[in-house]
Every structure is written in C-alpha cells, then in structure tokens.
Coordinates of C-alpha atoms and ligand atoms in Angstrom, one line a residue:
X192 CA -10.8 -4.4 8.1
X193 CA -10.4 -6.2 4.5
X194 CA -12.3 -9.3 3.6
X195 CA -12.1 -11.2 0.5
X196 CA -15.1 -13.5 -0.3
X197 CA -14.6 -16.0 -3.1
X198 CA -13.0 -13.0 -5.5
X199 CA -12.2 -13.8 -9.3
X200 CA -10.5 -11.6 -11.5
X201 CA -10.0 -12.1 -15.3
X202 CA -7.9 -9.8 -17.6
X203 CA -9.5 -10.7 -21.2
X204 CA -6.4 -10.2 -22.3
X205 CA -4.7 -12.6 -20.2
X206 CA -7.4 -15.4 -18.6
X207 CA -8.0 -15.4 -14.7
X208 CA -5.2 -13.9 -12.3
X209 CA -7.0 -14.6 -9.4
X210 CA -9.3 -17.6 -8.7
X211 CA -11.7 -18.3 -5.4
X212 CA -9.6 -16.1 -3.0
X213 CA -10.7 -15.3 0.2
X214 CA -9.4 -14.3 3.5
X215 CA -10.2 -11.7 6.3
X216 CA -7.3 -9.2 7.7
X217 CA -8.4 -8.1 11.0
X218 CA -8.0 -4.1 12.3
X219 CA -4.4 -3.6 13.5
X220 CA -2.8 -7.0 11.8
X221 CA 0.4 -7.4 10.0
X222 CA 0.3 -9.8 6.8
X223 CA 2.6 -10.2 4.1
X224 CA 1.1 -11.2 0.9
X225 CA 3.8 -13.9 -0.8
X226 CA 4.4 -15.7 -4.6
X227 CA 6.3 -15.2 -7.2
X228 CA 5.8 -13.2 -10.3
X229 CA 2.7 -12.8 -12.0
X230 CA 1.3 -15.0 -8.9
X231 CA -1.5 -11.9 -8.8
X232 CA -0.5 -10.1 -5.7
X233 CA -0.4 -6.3 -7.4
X234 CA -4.1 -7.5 -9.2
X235 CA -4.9 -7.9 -5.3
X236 CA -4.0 -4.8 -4.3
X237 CA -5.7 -3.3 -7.3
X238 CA -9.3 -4.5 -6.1
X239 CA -9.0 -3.1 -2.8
X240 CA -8.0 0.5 -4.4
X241 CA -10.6 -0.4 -7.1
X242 CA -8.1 0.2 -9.4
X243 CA -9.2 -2.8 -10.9
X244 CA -12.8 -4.6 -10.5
X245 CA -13.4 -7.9 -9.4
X246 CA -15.5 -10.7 -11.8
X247 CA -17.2 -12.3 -9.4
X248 CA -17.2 -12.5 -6.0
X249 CA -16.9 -9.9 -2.9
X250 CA -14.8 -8.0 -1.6
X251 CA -15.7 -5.5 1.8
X252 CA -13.5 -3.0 3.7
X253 CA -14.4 -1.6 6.9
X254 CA -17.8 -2.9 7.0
X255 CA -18.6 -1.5 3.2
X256 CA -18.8 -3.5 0.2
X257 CA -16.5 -2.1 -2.5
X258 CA -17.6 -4.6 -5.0
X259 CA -19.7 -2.3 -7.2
X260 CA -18.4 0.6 -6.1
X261 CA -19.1 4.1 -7.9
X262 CA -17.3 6.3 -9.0
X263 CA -17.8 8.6 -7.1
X264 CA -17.4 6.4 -4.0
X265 CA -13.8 5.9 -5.1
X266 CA -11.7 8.8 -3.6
X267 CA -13.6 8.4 0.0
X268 CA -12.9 4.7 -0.3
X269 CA -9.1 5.9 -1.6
X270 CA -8.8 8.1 1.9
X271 CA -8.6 5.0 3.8
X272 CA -5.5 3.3 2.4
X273 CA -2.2 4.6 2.1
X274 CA -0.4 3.1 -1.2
X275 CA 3.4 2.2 -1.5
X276 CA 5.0 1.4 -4.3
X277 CA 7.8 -0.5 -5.5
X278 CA 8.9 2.3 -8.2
X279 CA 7.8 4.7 -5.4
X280 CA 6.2 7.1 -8.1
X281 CA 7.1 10.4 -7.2
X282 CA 6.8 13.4 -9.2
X283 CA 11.0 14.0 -9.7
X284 CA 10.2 17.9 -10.9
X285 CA 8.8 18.4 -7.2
X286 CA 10.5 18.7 -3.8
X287 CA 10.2 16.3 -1.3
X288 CA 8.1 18.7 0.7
X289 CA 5.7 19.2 -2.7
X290 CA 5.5 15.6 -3.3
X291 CA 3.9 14.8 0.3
X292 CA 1.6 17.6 0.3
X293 CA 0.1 16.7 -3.1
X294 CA -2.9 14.0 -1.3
X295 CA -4.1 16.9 1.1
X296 CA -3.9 20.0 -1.4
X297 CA -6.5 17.9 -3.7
X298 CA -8.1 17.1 -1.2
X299 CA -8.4 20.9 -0.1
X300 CA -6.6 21.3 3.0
X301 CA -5.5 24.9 3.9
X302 CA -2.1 26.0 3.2
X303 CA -1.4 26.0 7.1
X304 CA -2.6 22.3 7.9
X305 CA -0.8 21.2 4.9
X306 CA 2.7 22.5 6.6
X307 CA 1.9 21.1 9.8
X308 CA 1.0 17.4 8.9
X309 CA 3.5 17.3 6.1
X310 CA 6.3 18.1 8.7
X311 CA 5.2 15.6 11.4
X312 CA 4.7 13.1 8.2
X313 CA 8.1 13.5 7.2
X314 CA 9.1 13.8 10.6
X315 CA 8.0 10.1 11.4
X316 CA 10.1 8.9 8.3
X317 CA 13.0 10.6 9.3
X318 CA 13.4 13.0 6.4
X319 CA 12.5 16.7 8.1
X320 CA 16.0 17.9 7.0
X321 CA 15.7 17.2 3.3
X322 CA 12.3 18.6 2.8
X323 CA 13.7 21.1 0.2
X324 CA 15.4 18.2 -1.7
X325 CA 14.3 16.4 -5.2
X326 CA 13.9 13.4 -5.2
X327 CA 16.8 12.4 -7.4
X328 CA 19.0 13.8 -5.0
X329 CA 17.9 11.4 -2.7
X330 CA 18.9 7.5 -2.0
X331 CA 16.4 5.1 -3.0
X332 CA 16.2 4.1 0.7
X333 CA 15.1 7.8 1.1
X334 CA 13.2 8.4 -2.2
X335 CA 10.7 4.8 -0.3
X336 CA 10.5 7.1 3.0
X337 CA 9.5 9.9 0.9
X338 CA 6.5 7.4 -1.3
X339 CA 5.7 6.8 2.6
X340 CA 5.3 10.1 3.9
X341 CA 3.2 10.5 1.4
X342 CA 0.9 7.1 2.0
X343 CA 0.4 8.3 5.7
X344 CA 0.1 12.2 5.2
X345 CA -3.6 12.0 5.3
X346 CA -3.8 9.4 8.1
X347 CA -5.0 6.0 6.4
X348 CA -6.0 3.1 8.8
X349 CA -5.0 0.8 6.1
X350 CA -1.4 1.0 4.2
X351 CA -1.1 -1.6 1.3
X352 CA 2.7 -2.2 0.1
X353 CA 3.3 -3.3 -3.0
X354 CA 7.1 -4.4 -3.0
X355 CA 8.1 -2.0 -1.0
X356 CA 11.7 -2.8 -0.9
X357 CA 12.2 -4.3 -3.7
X358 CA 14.6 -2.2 -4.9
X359 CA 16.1 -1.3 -2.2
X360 CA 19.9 -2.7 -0.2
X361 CA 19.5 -5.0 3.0
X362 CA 19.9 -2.1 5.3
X363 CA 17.1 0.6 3.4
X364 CA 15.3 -2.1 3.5
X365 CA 15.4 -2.3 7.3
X366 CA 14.3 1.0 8.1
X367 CA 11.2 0.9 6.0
X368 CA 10.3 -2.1 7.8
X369 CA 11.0 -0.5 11.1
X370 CA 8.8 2.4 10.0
X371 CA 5.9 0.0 9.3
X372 CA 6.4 -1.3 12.6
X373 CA 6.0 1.8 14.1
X374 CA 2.8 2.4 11.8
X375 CA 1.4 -1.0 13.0
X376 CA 2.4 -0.1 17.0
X377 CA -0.1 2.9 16.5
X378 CA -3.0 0.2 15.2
X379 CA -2.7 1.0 11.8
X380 CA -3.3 -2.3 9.6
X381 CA -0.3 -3.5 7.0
X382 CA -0.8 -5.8 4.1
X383 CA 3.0 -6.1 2.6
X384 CA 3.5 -7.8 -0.9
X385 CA 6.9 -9.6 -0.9
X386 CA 8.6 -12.3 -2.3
X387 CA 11.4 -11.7 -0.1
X388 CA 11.4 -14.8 2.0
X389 CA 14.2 -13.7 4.4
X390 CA 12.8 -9.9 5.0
X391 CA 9.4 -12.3 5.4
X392 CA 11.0 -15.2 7.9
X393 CA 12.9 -11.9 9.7
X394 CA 9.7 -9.6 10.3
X395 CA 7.5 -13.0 11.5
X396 CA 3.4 -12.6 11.5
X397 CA 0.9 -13.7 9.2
X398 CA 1.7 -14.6 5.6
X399 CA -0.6 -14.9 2.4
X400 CA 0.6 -17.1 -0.2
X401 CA -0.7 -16.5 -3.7
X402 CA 0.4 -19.4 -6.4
X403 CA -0.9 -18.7 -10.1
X404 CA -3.9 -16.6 -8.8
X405 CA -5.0 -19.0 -6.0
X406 CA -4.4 -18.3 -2.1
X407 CA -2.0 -21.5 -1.7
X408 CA -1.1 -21.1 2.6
X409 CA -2.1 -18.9 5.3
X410 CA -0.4 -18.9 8.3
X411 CA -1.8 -18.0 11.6
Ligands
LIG484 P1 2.2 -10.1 -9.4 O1 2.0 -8.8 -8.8 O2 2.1 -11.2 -8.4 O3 3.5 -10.2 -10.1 P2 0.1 -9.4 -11.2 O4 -1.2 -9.2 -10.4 O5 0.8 -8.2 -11.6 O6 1.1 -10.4 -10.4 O7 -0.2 -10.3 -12.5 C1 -1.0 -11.5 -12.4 C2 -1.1 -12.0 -13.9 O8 -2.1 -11.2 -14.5 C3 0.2 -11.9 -14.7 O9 0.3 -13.1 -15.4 C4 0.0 -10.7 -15.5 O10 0.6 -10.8 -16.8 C5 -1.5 -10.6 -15.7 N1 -2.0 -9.2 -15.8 C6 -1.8 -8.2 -14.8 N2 -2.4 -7.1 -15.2 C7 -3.0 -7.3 -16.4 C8 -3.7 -6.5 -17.4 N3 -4.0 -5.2 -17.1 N4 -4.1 -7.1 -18.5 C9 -3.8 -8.4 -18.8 N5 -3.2 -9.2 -17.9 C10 -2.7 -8.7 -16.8
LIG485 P1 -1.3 15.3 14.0 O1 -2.5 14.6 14.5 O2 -1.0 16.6 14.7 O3 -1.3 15.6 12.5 P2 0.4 13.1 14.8 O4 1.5 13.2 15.7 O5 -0.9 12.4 15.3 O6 0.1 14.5 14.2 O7 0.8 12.3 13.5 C1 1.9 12.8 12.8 C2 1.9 12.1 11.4 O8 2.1 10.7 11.6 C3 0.6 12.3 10.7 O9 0.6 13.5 9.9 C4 0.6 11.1 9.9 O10 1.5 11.3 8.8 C5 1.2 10.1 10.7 N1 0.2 9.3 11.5 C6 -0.1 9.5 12.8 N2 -1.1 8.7 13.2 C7 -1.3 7.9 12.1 C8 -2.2 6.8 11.9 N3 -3.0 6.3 12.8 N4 -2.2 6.3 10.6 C9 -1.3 6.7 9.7 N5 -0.5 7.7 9.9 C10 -0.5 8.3 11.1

C-alpha cells in the first residue's frame, strides 16, 4: 500500500526533518506512527498527500511512485487517502451535513449521490441525527466524527490520522478508535500519528517510531 524508500526531507528553513526513512505498510494494516514533537511525523504525512515533497529518496503508493508527482496527478492521488486531523478543520459557518459533502461536490457528484453517501458516512460515525448542526454546537469528540465522515465520504482505501485525539477526553477518544476499527475490519489501511503511549499500548499492532527525523523502532 505505502512504501517509503530511503526518504529525506529538508525544510531550508529548518535543516532535515526526516533522514533515511523507510518502511512498507501493507493493504489492510494498522500502524501507529510514534515520537515526540517536531520528531517529523506530520512532515510524513505531508509526503504521502504530497503536500510536501521529498529531497531525495522514494516514496510509492499503491504500486505508483508519487515522488515527482504532477500536479495534476495530485487530486487522483488525494482520492485515495482520507485525511484526519488533530484541529479537525471544519468549515464552522457550514452544517455538519455541508461540511461532509464538500469532497464529493468538488469532485462533481450529483446532488442525489451526494445525500445518499453523506447519510451512510455520517451514519457509520454515529452522527445521522445532528446532520443539521454547526459544528460549534458540537463536542469535540463529535466535531473528530464529523473531520471523519468527511475523510471516508469518498471511500479512501487509505486514511492517515494526524493526532486524531489529541484533543480529545479518554472516552471521545475511544469511540474514534473504535470507528477506525471498524474502518480497518472493512480492509481499509490506518496509519495513526500518536504520541499517546497508552491509547498506543491499549489499541496493540504495529508501531513506527520517529526520533529527530529518523525511524528509531518498528515493531512487528
Ligand atoms: P511532528 O509532527 O512530529 O511534531 P513535524 O513534521 O511537524 O513534526 O516537524 C518536524 C520538524 O520540522 C520540526 O522541528 C519543525 O519545526 C520542522 N518543520 C516542519 N514544517 C516546517 C516548514 N514548513 N518549514 C520549516 N521547518 C519545518
Ligand atoms: P454505499 O456503497 O452505498 O455508498 P456503504 O454501506 O458501502 O455505502 O458505505 C457507507 C459509507 O461508509 C460510505 O459512504 C463511506 O463513507 C463508508 N465506507 C464504506 N466502505 C468504505 C471503505 N472501504 N473505505 C472507506 N469508507 C468506506
């Protein structure tokens, strides 16, 4: 699914974030991504949304080489992943319902298809009842399930999770981990950034650890 060949990255205002990393995520895997801050995990995530481009080295999803991708490669290689955020970044002048639909309106879906998969997206994160909401009105546990919704409306095979409960109490925390396990029971790959070693030990499976831009560990 994701392989990372001997990837460098350097911010030339900073010096290198990441050095020599490489590692394979097979289809279907669970992997956290570990290290404290500035360790170079949201750079990673970066490269694989080609956010960011690597300095040297490769990096290939599903079979494609994304290295050197253009731009207008981008979006197609975009369609694949579904991205979570810490800050979940919704737009807070939008309803809930607005805010998931946004991925398939640009991408041109008609008005009908829209309503259907947005309901069964925010069906599987359990917020079908508060479609008609803001987001402000929500709970940050629910405002996550909402970023979510919208990660998976379009059906990625890949969801990457940048601190995804970060913000959020022991028990919201829970359920979105319990939603990724439902993701990852329907073959869908996870790559979770945390630095939450007890979510981490709890959850079990394999764990990246980054230490000042280097992959330190990996545990089978
Ligand atoms: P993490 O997500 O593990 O906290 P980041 O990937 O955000 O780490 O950052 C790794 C290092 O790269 C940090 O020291 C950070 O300051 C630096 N960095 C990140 N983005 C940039 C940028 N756009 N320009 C310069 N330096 C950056
Ligand atoms: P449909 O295929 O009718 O849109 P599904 O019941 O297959 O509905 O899926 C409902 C919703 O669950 C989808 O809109 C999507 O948000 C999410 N989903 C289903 N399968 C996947 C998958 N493989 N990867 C990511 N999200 C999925």
């Amino acid at each position: 699914m994701l392989e990372f060949k001997e990837v460098y990255k350097r911010y030339p205002e900073f010096g290198e974030a990441l050095h020599n990393v490489s590692f394979h995520i097979g289809r279907g895997e669970w992997v956290f991504l570990t290290g404290p801050s500035g360790a170079g995990k949201s750079t990673l995530f970066k490269l694989v949304a080609v956010i960011e481009r690597a300095t040297r080295g490769q990096i290939v999803l599903d079979g494609r080489n994304i290295t050197r991708a253009s731009n207008r490669e981008i979006p197609h290689i975009r369609r694949k992943l579904g991205l979570i955020f810490q800050d979940y970044k919704l737009l807070y002048d939008r309803s809930v319902f607005d805010n998931v639909a946004l991925p398939l309106v640009i991408a041109g879906f008609n008005p009908g298809e829209v309503s259907r998969r947005v309901r069964a997206a925010l069906g599987k994160v359990g917020l079908l009842s508060k479609e008609k909401r803001l987001p402000q009105t929500l709970s940050g546990g629910e405002q996550q399930r909402v970023g979510i919704a919208r990660a998976i409306v379009h059906k990625p095979d890949f969801i990457l999770a940048d601190e995804p409960t970060g913000n959020l109490d022991p028990e919201a925390a829970r359920e979105v981990m319990d939603i990724f396990r439902d993701f990852n029971g329907l073959g869908v790959t996870l790559l979770i950034a945390s630095h939450d070693e007890q979510l981490i030990s709890r959850c079990g499976g394999r764990i990246l650890r980054l230490q000042r831009g280097s992959l330190a560990e990996v545990n089978a």
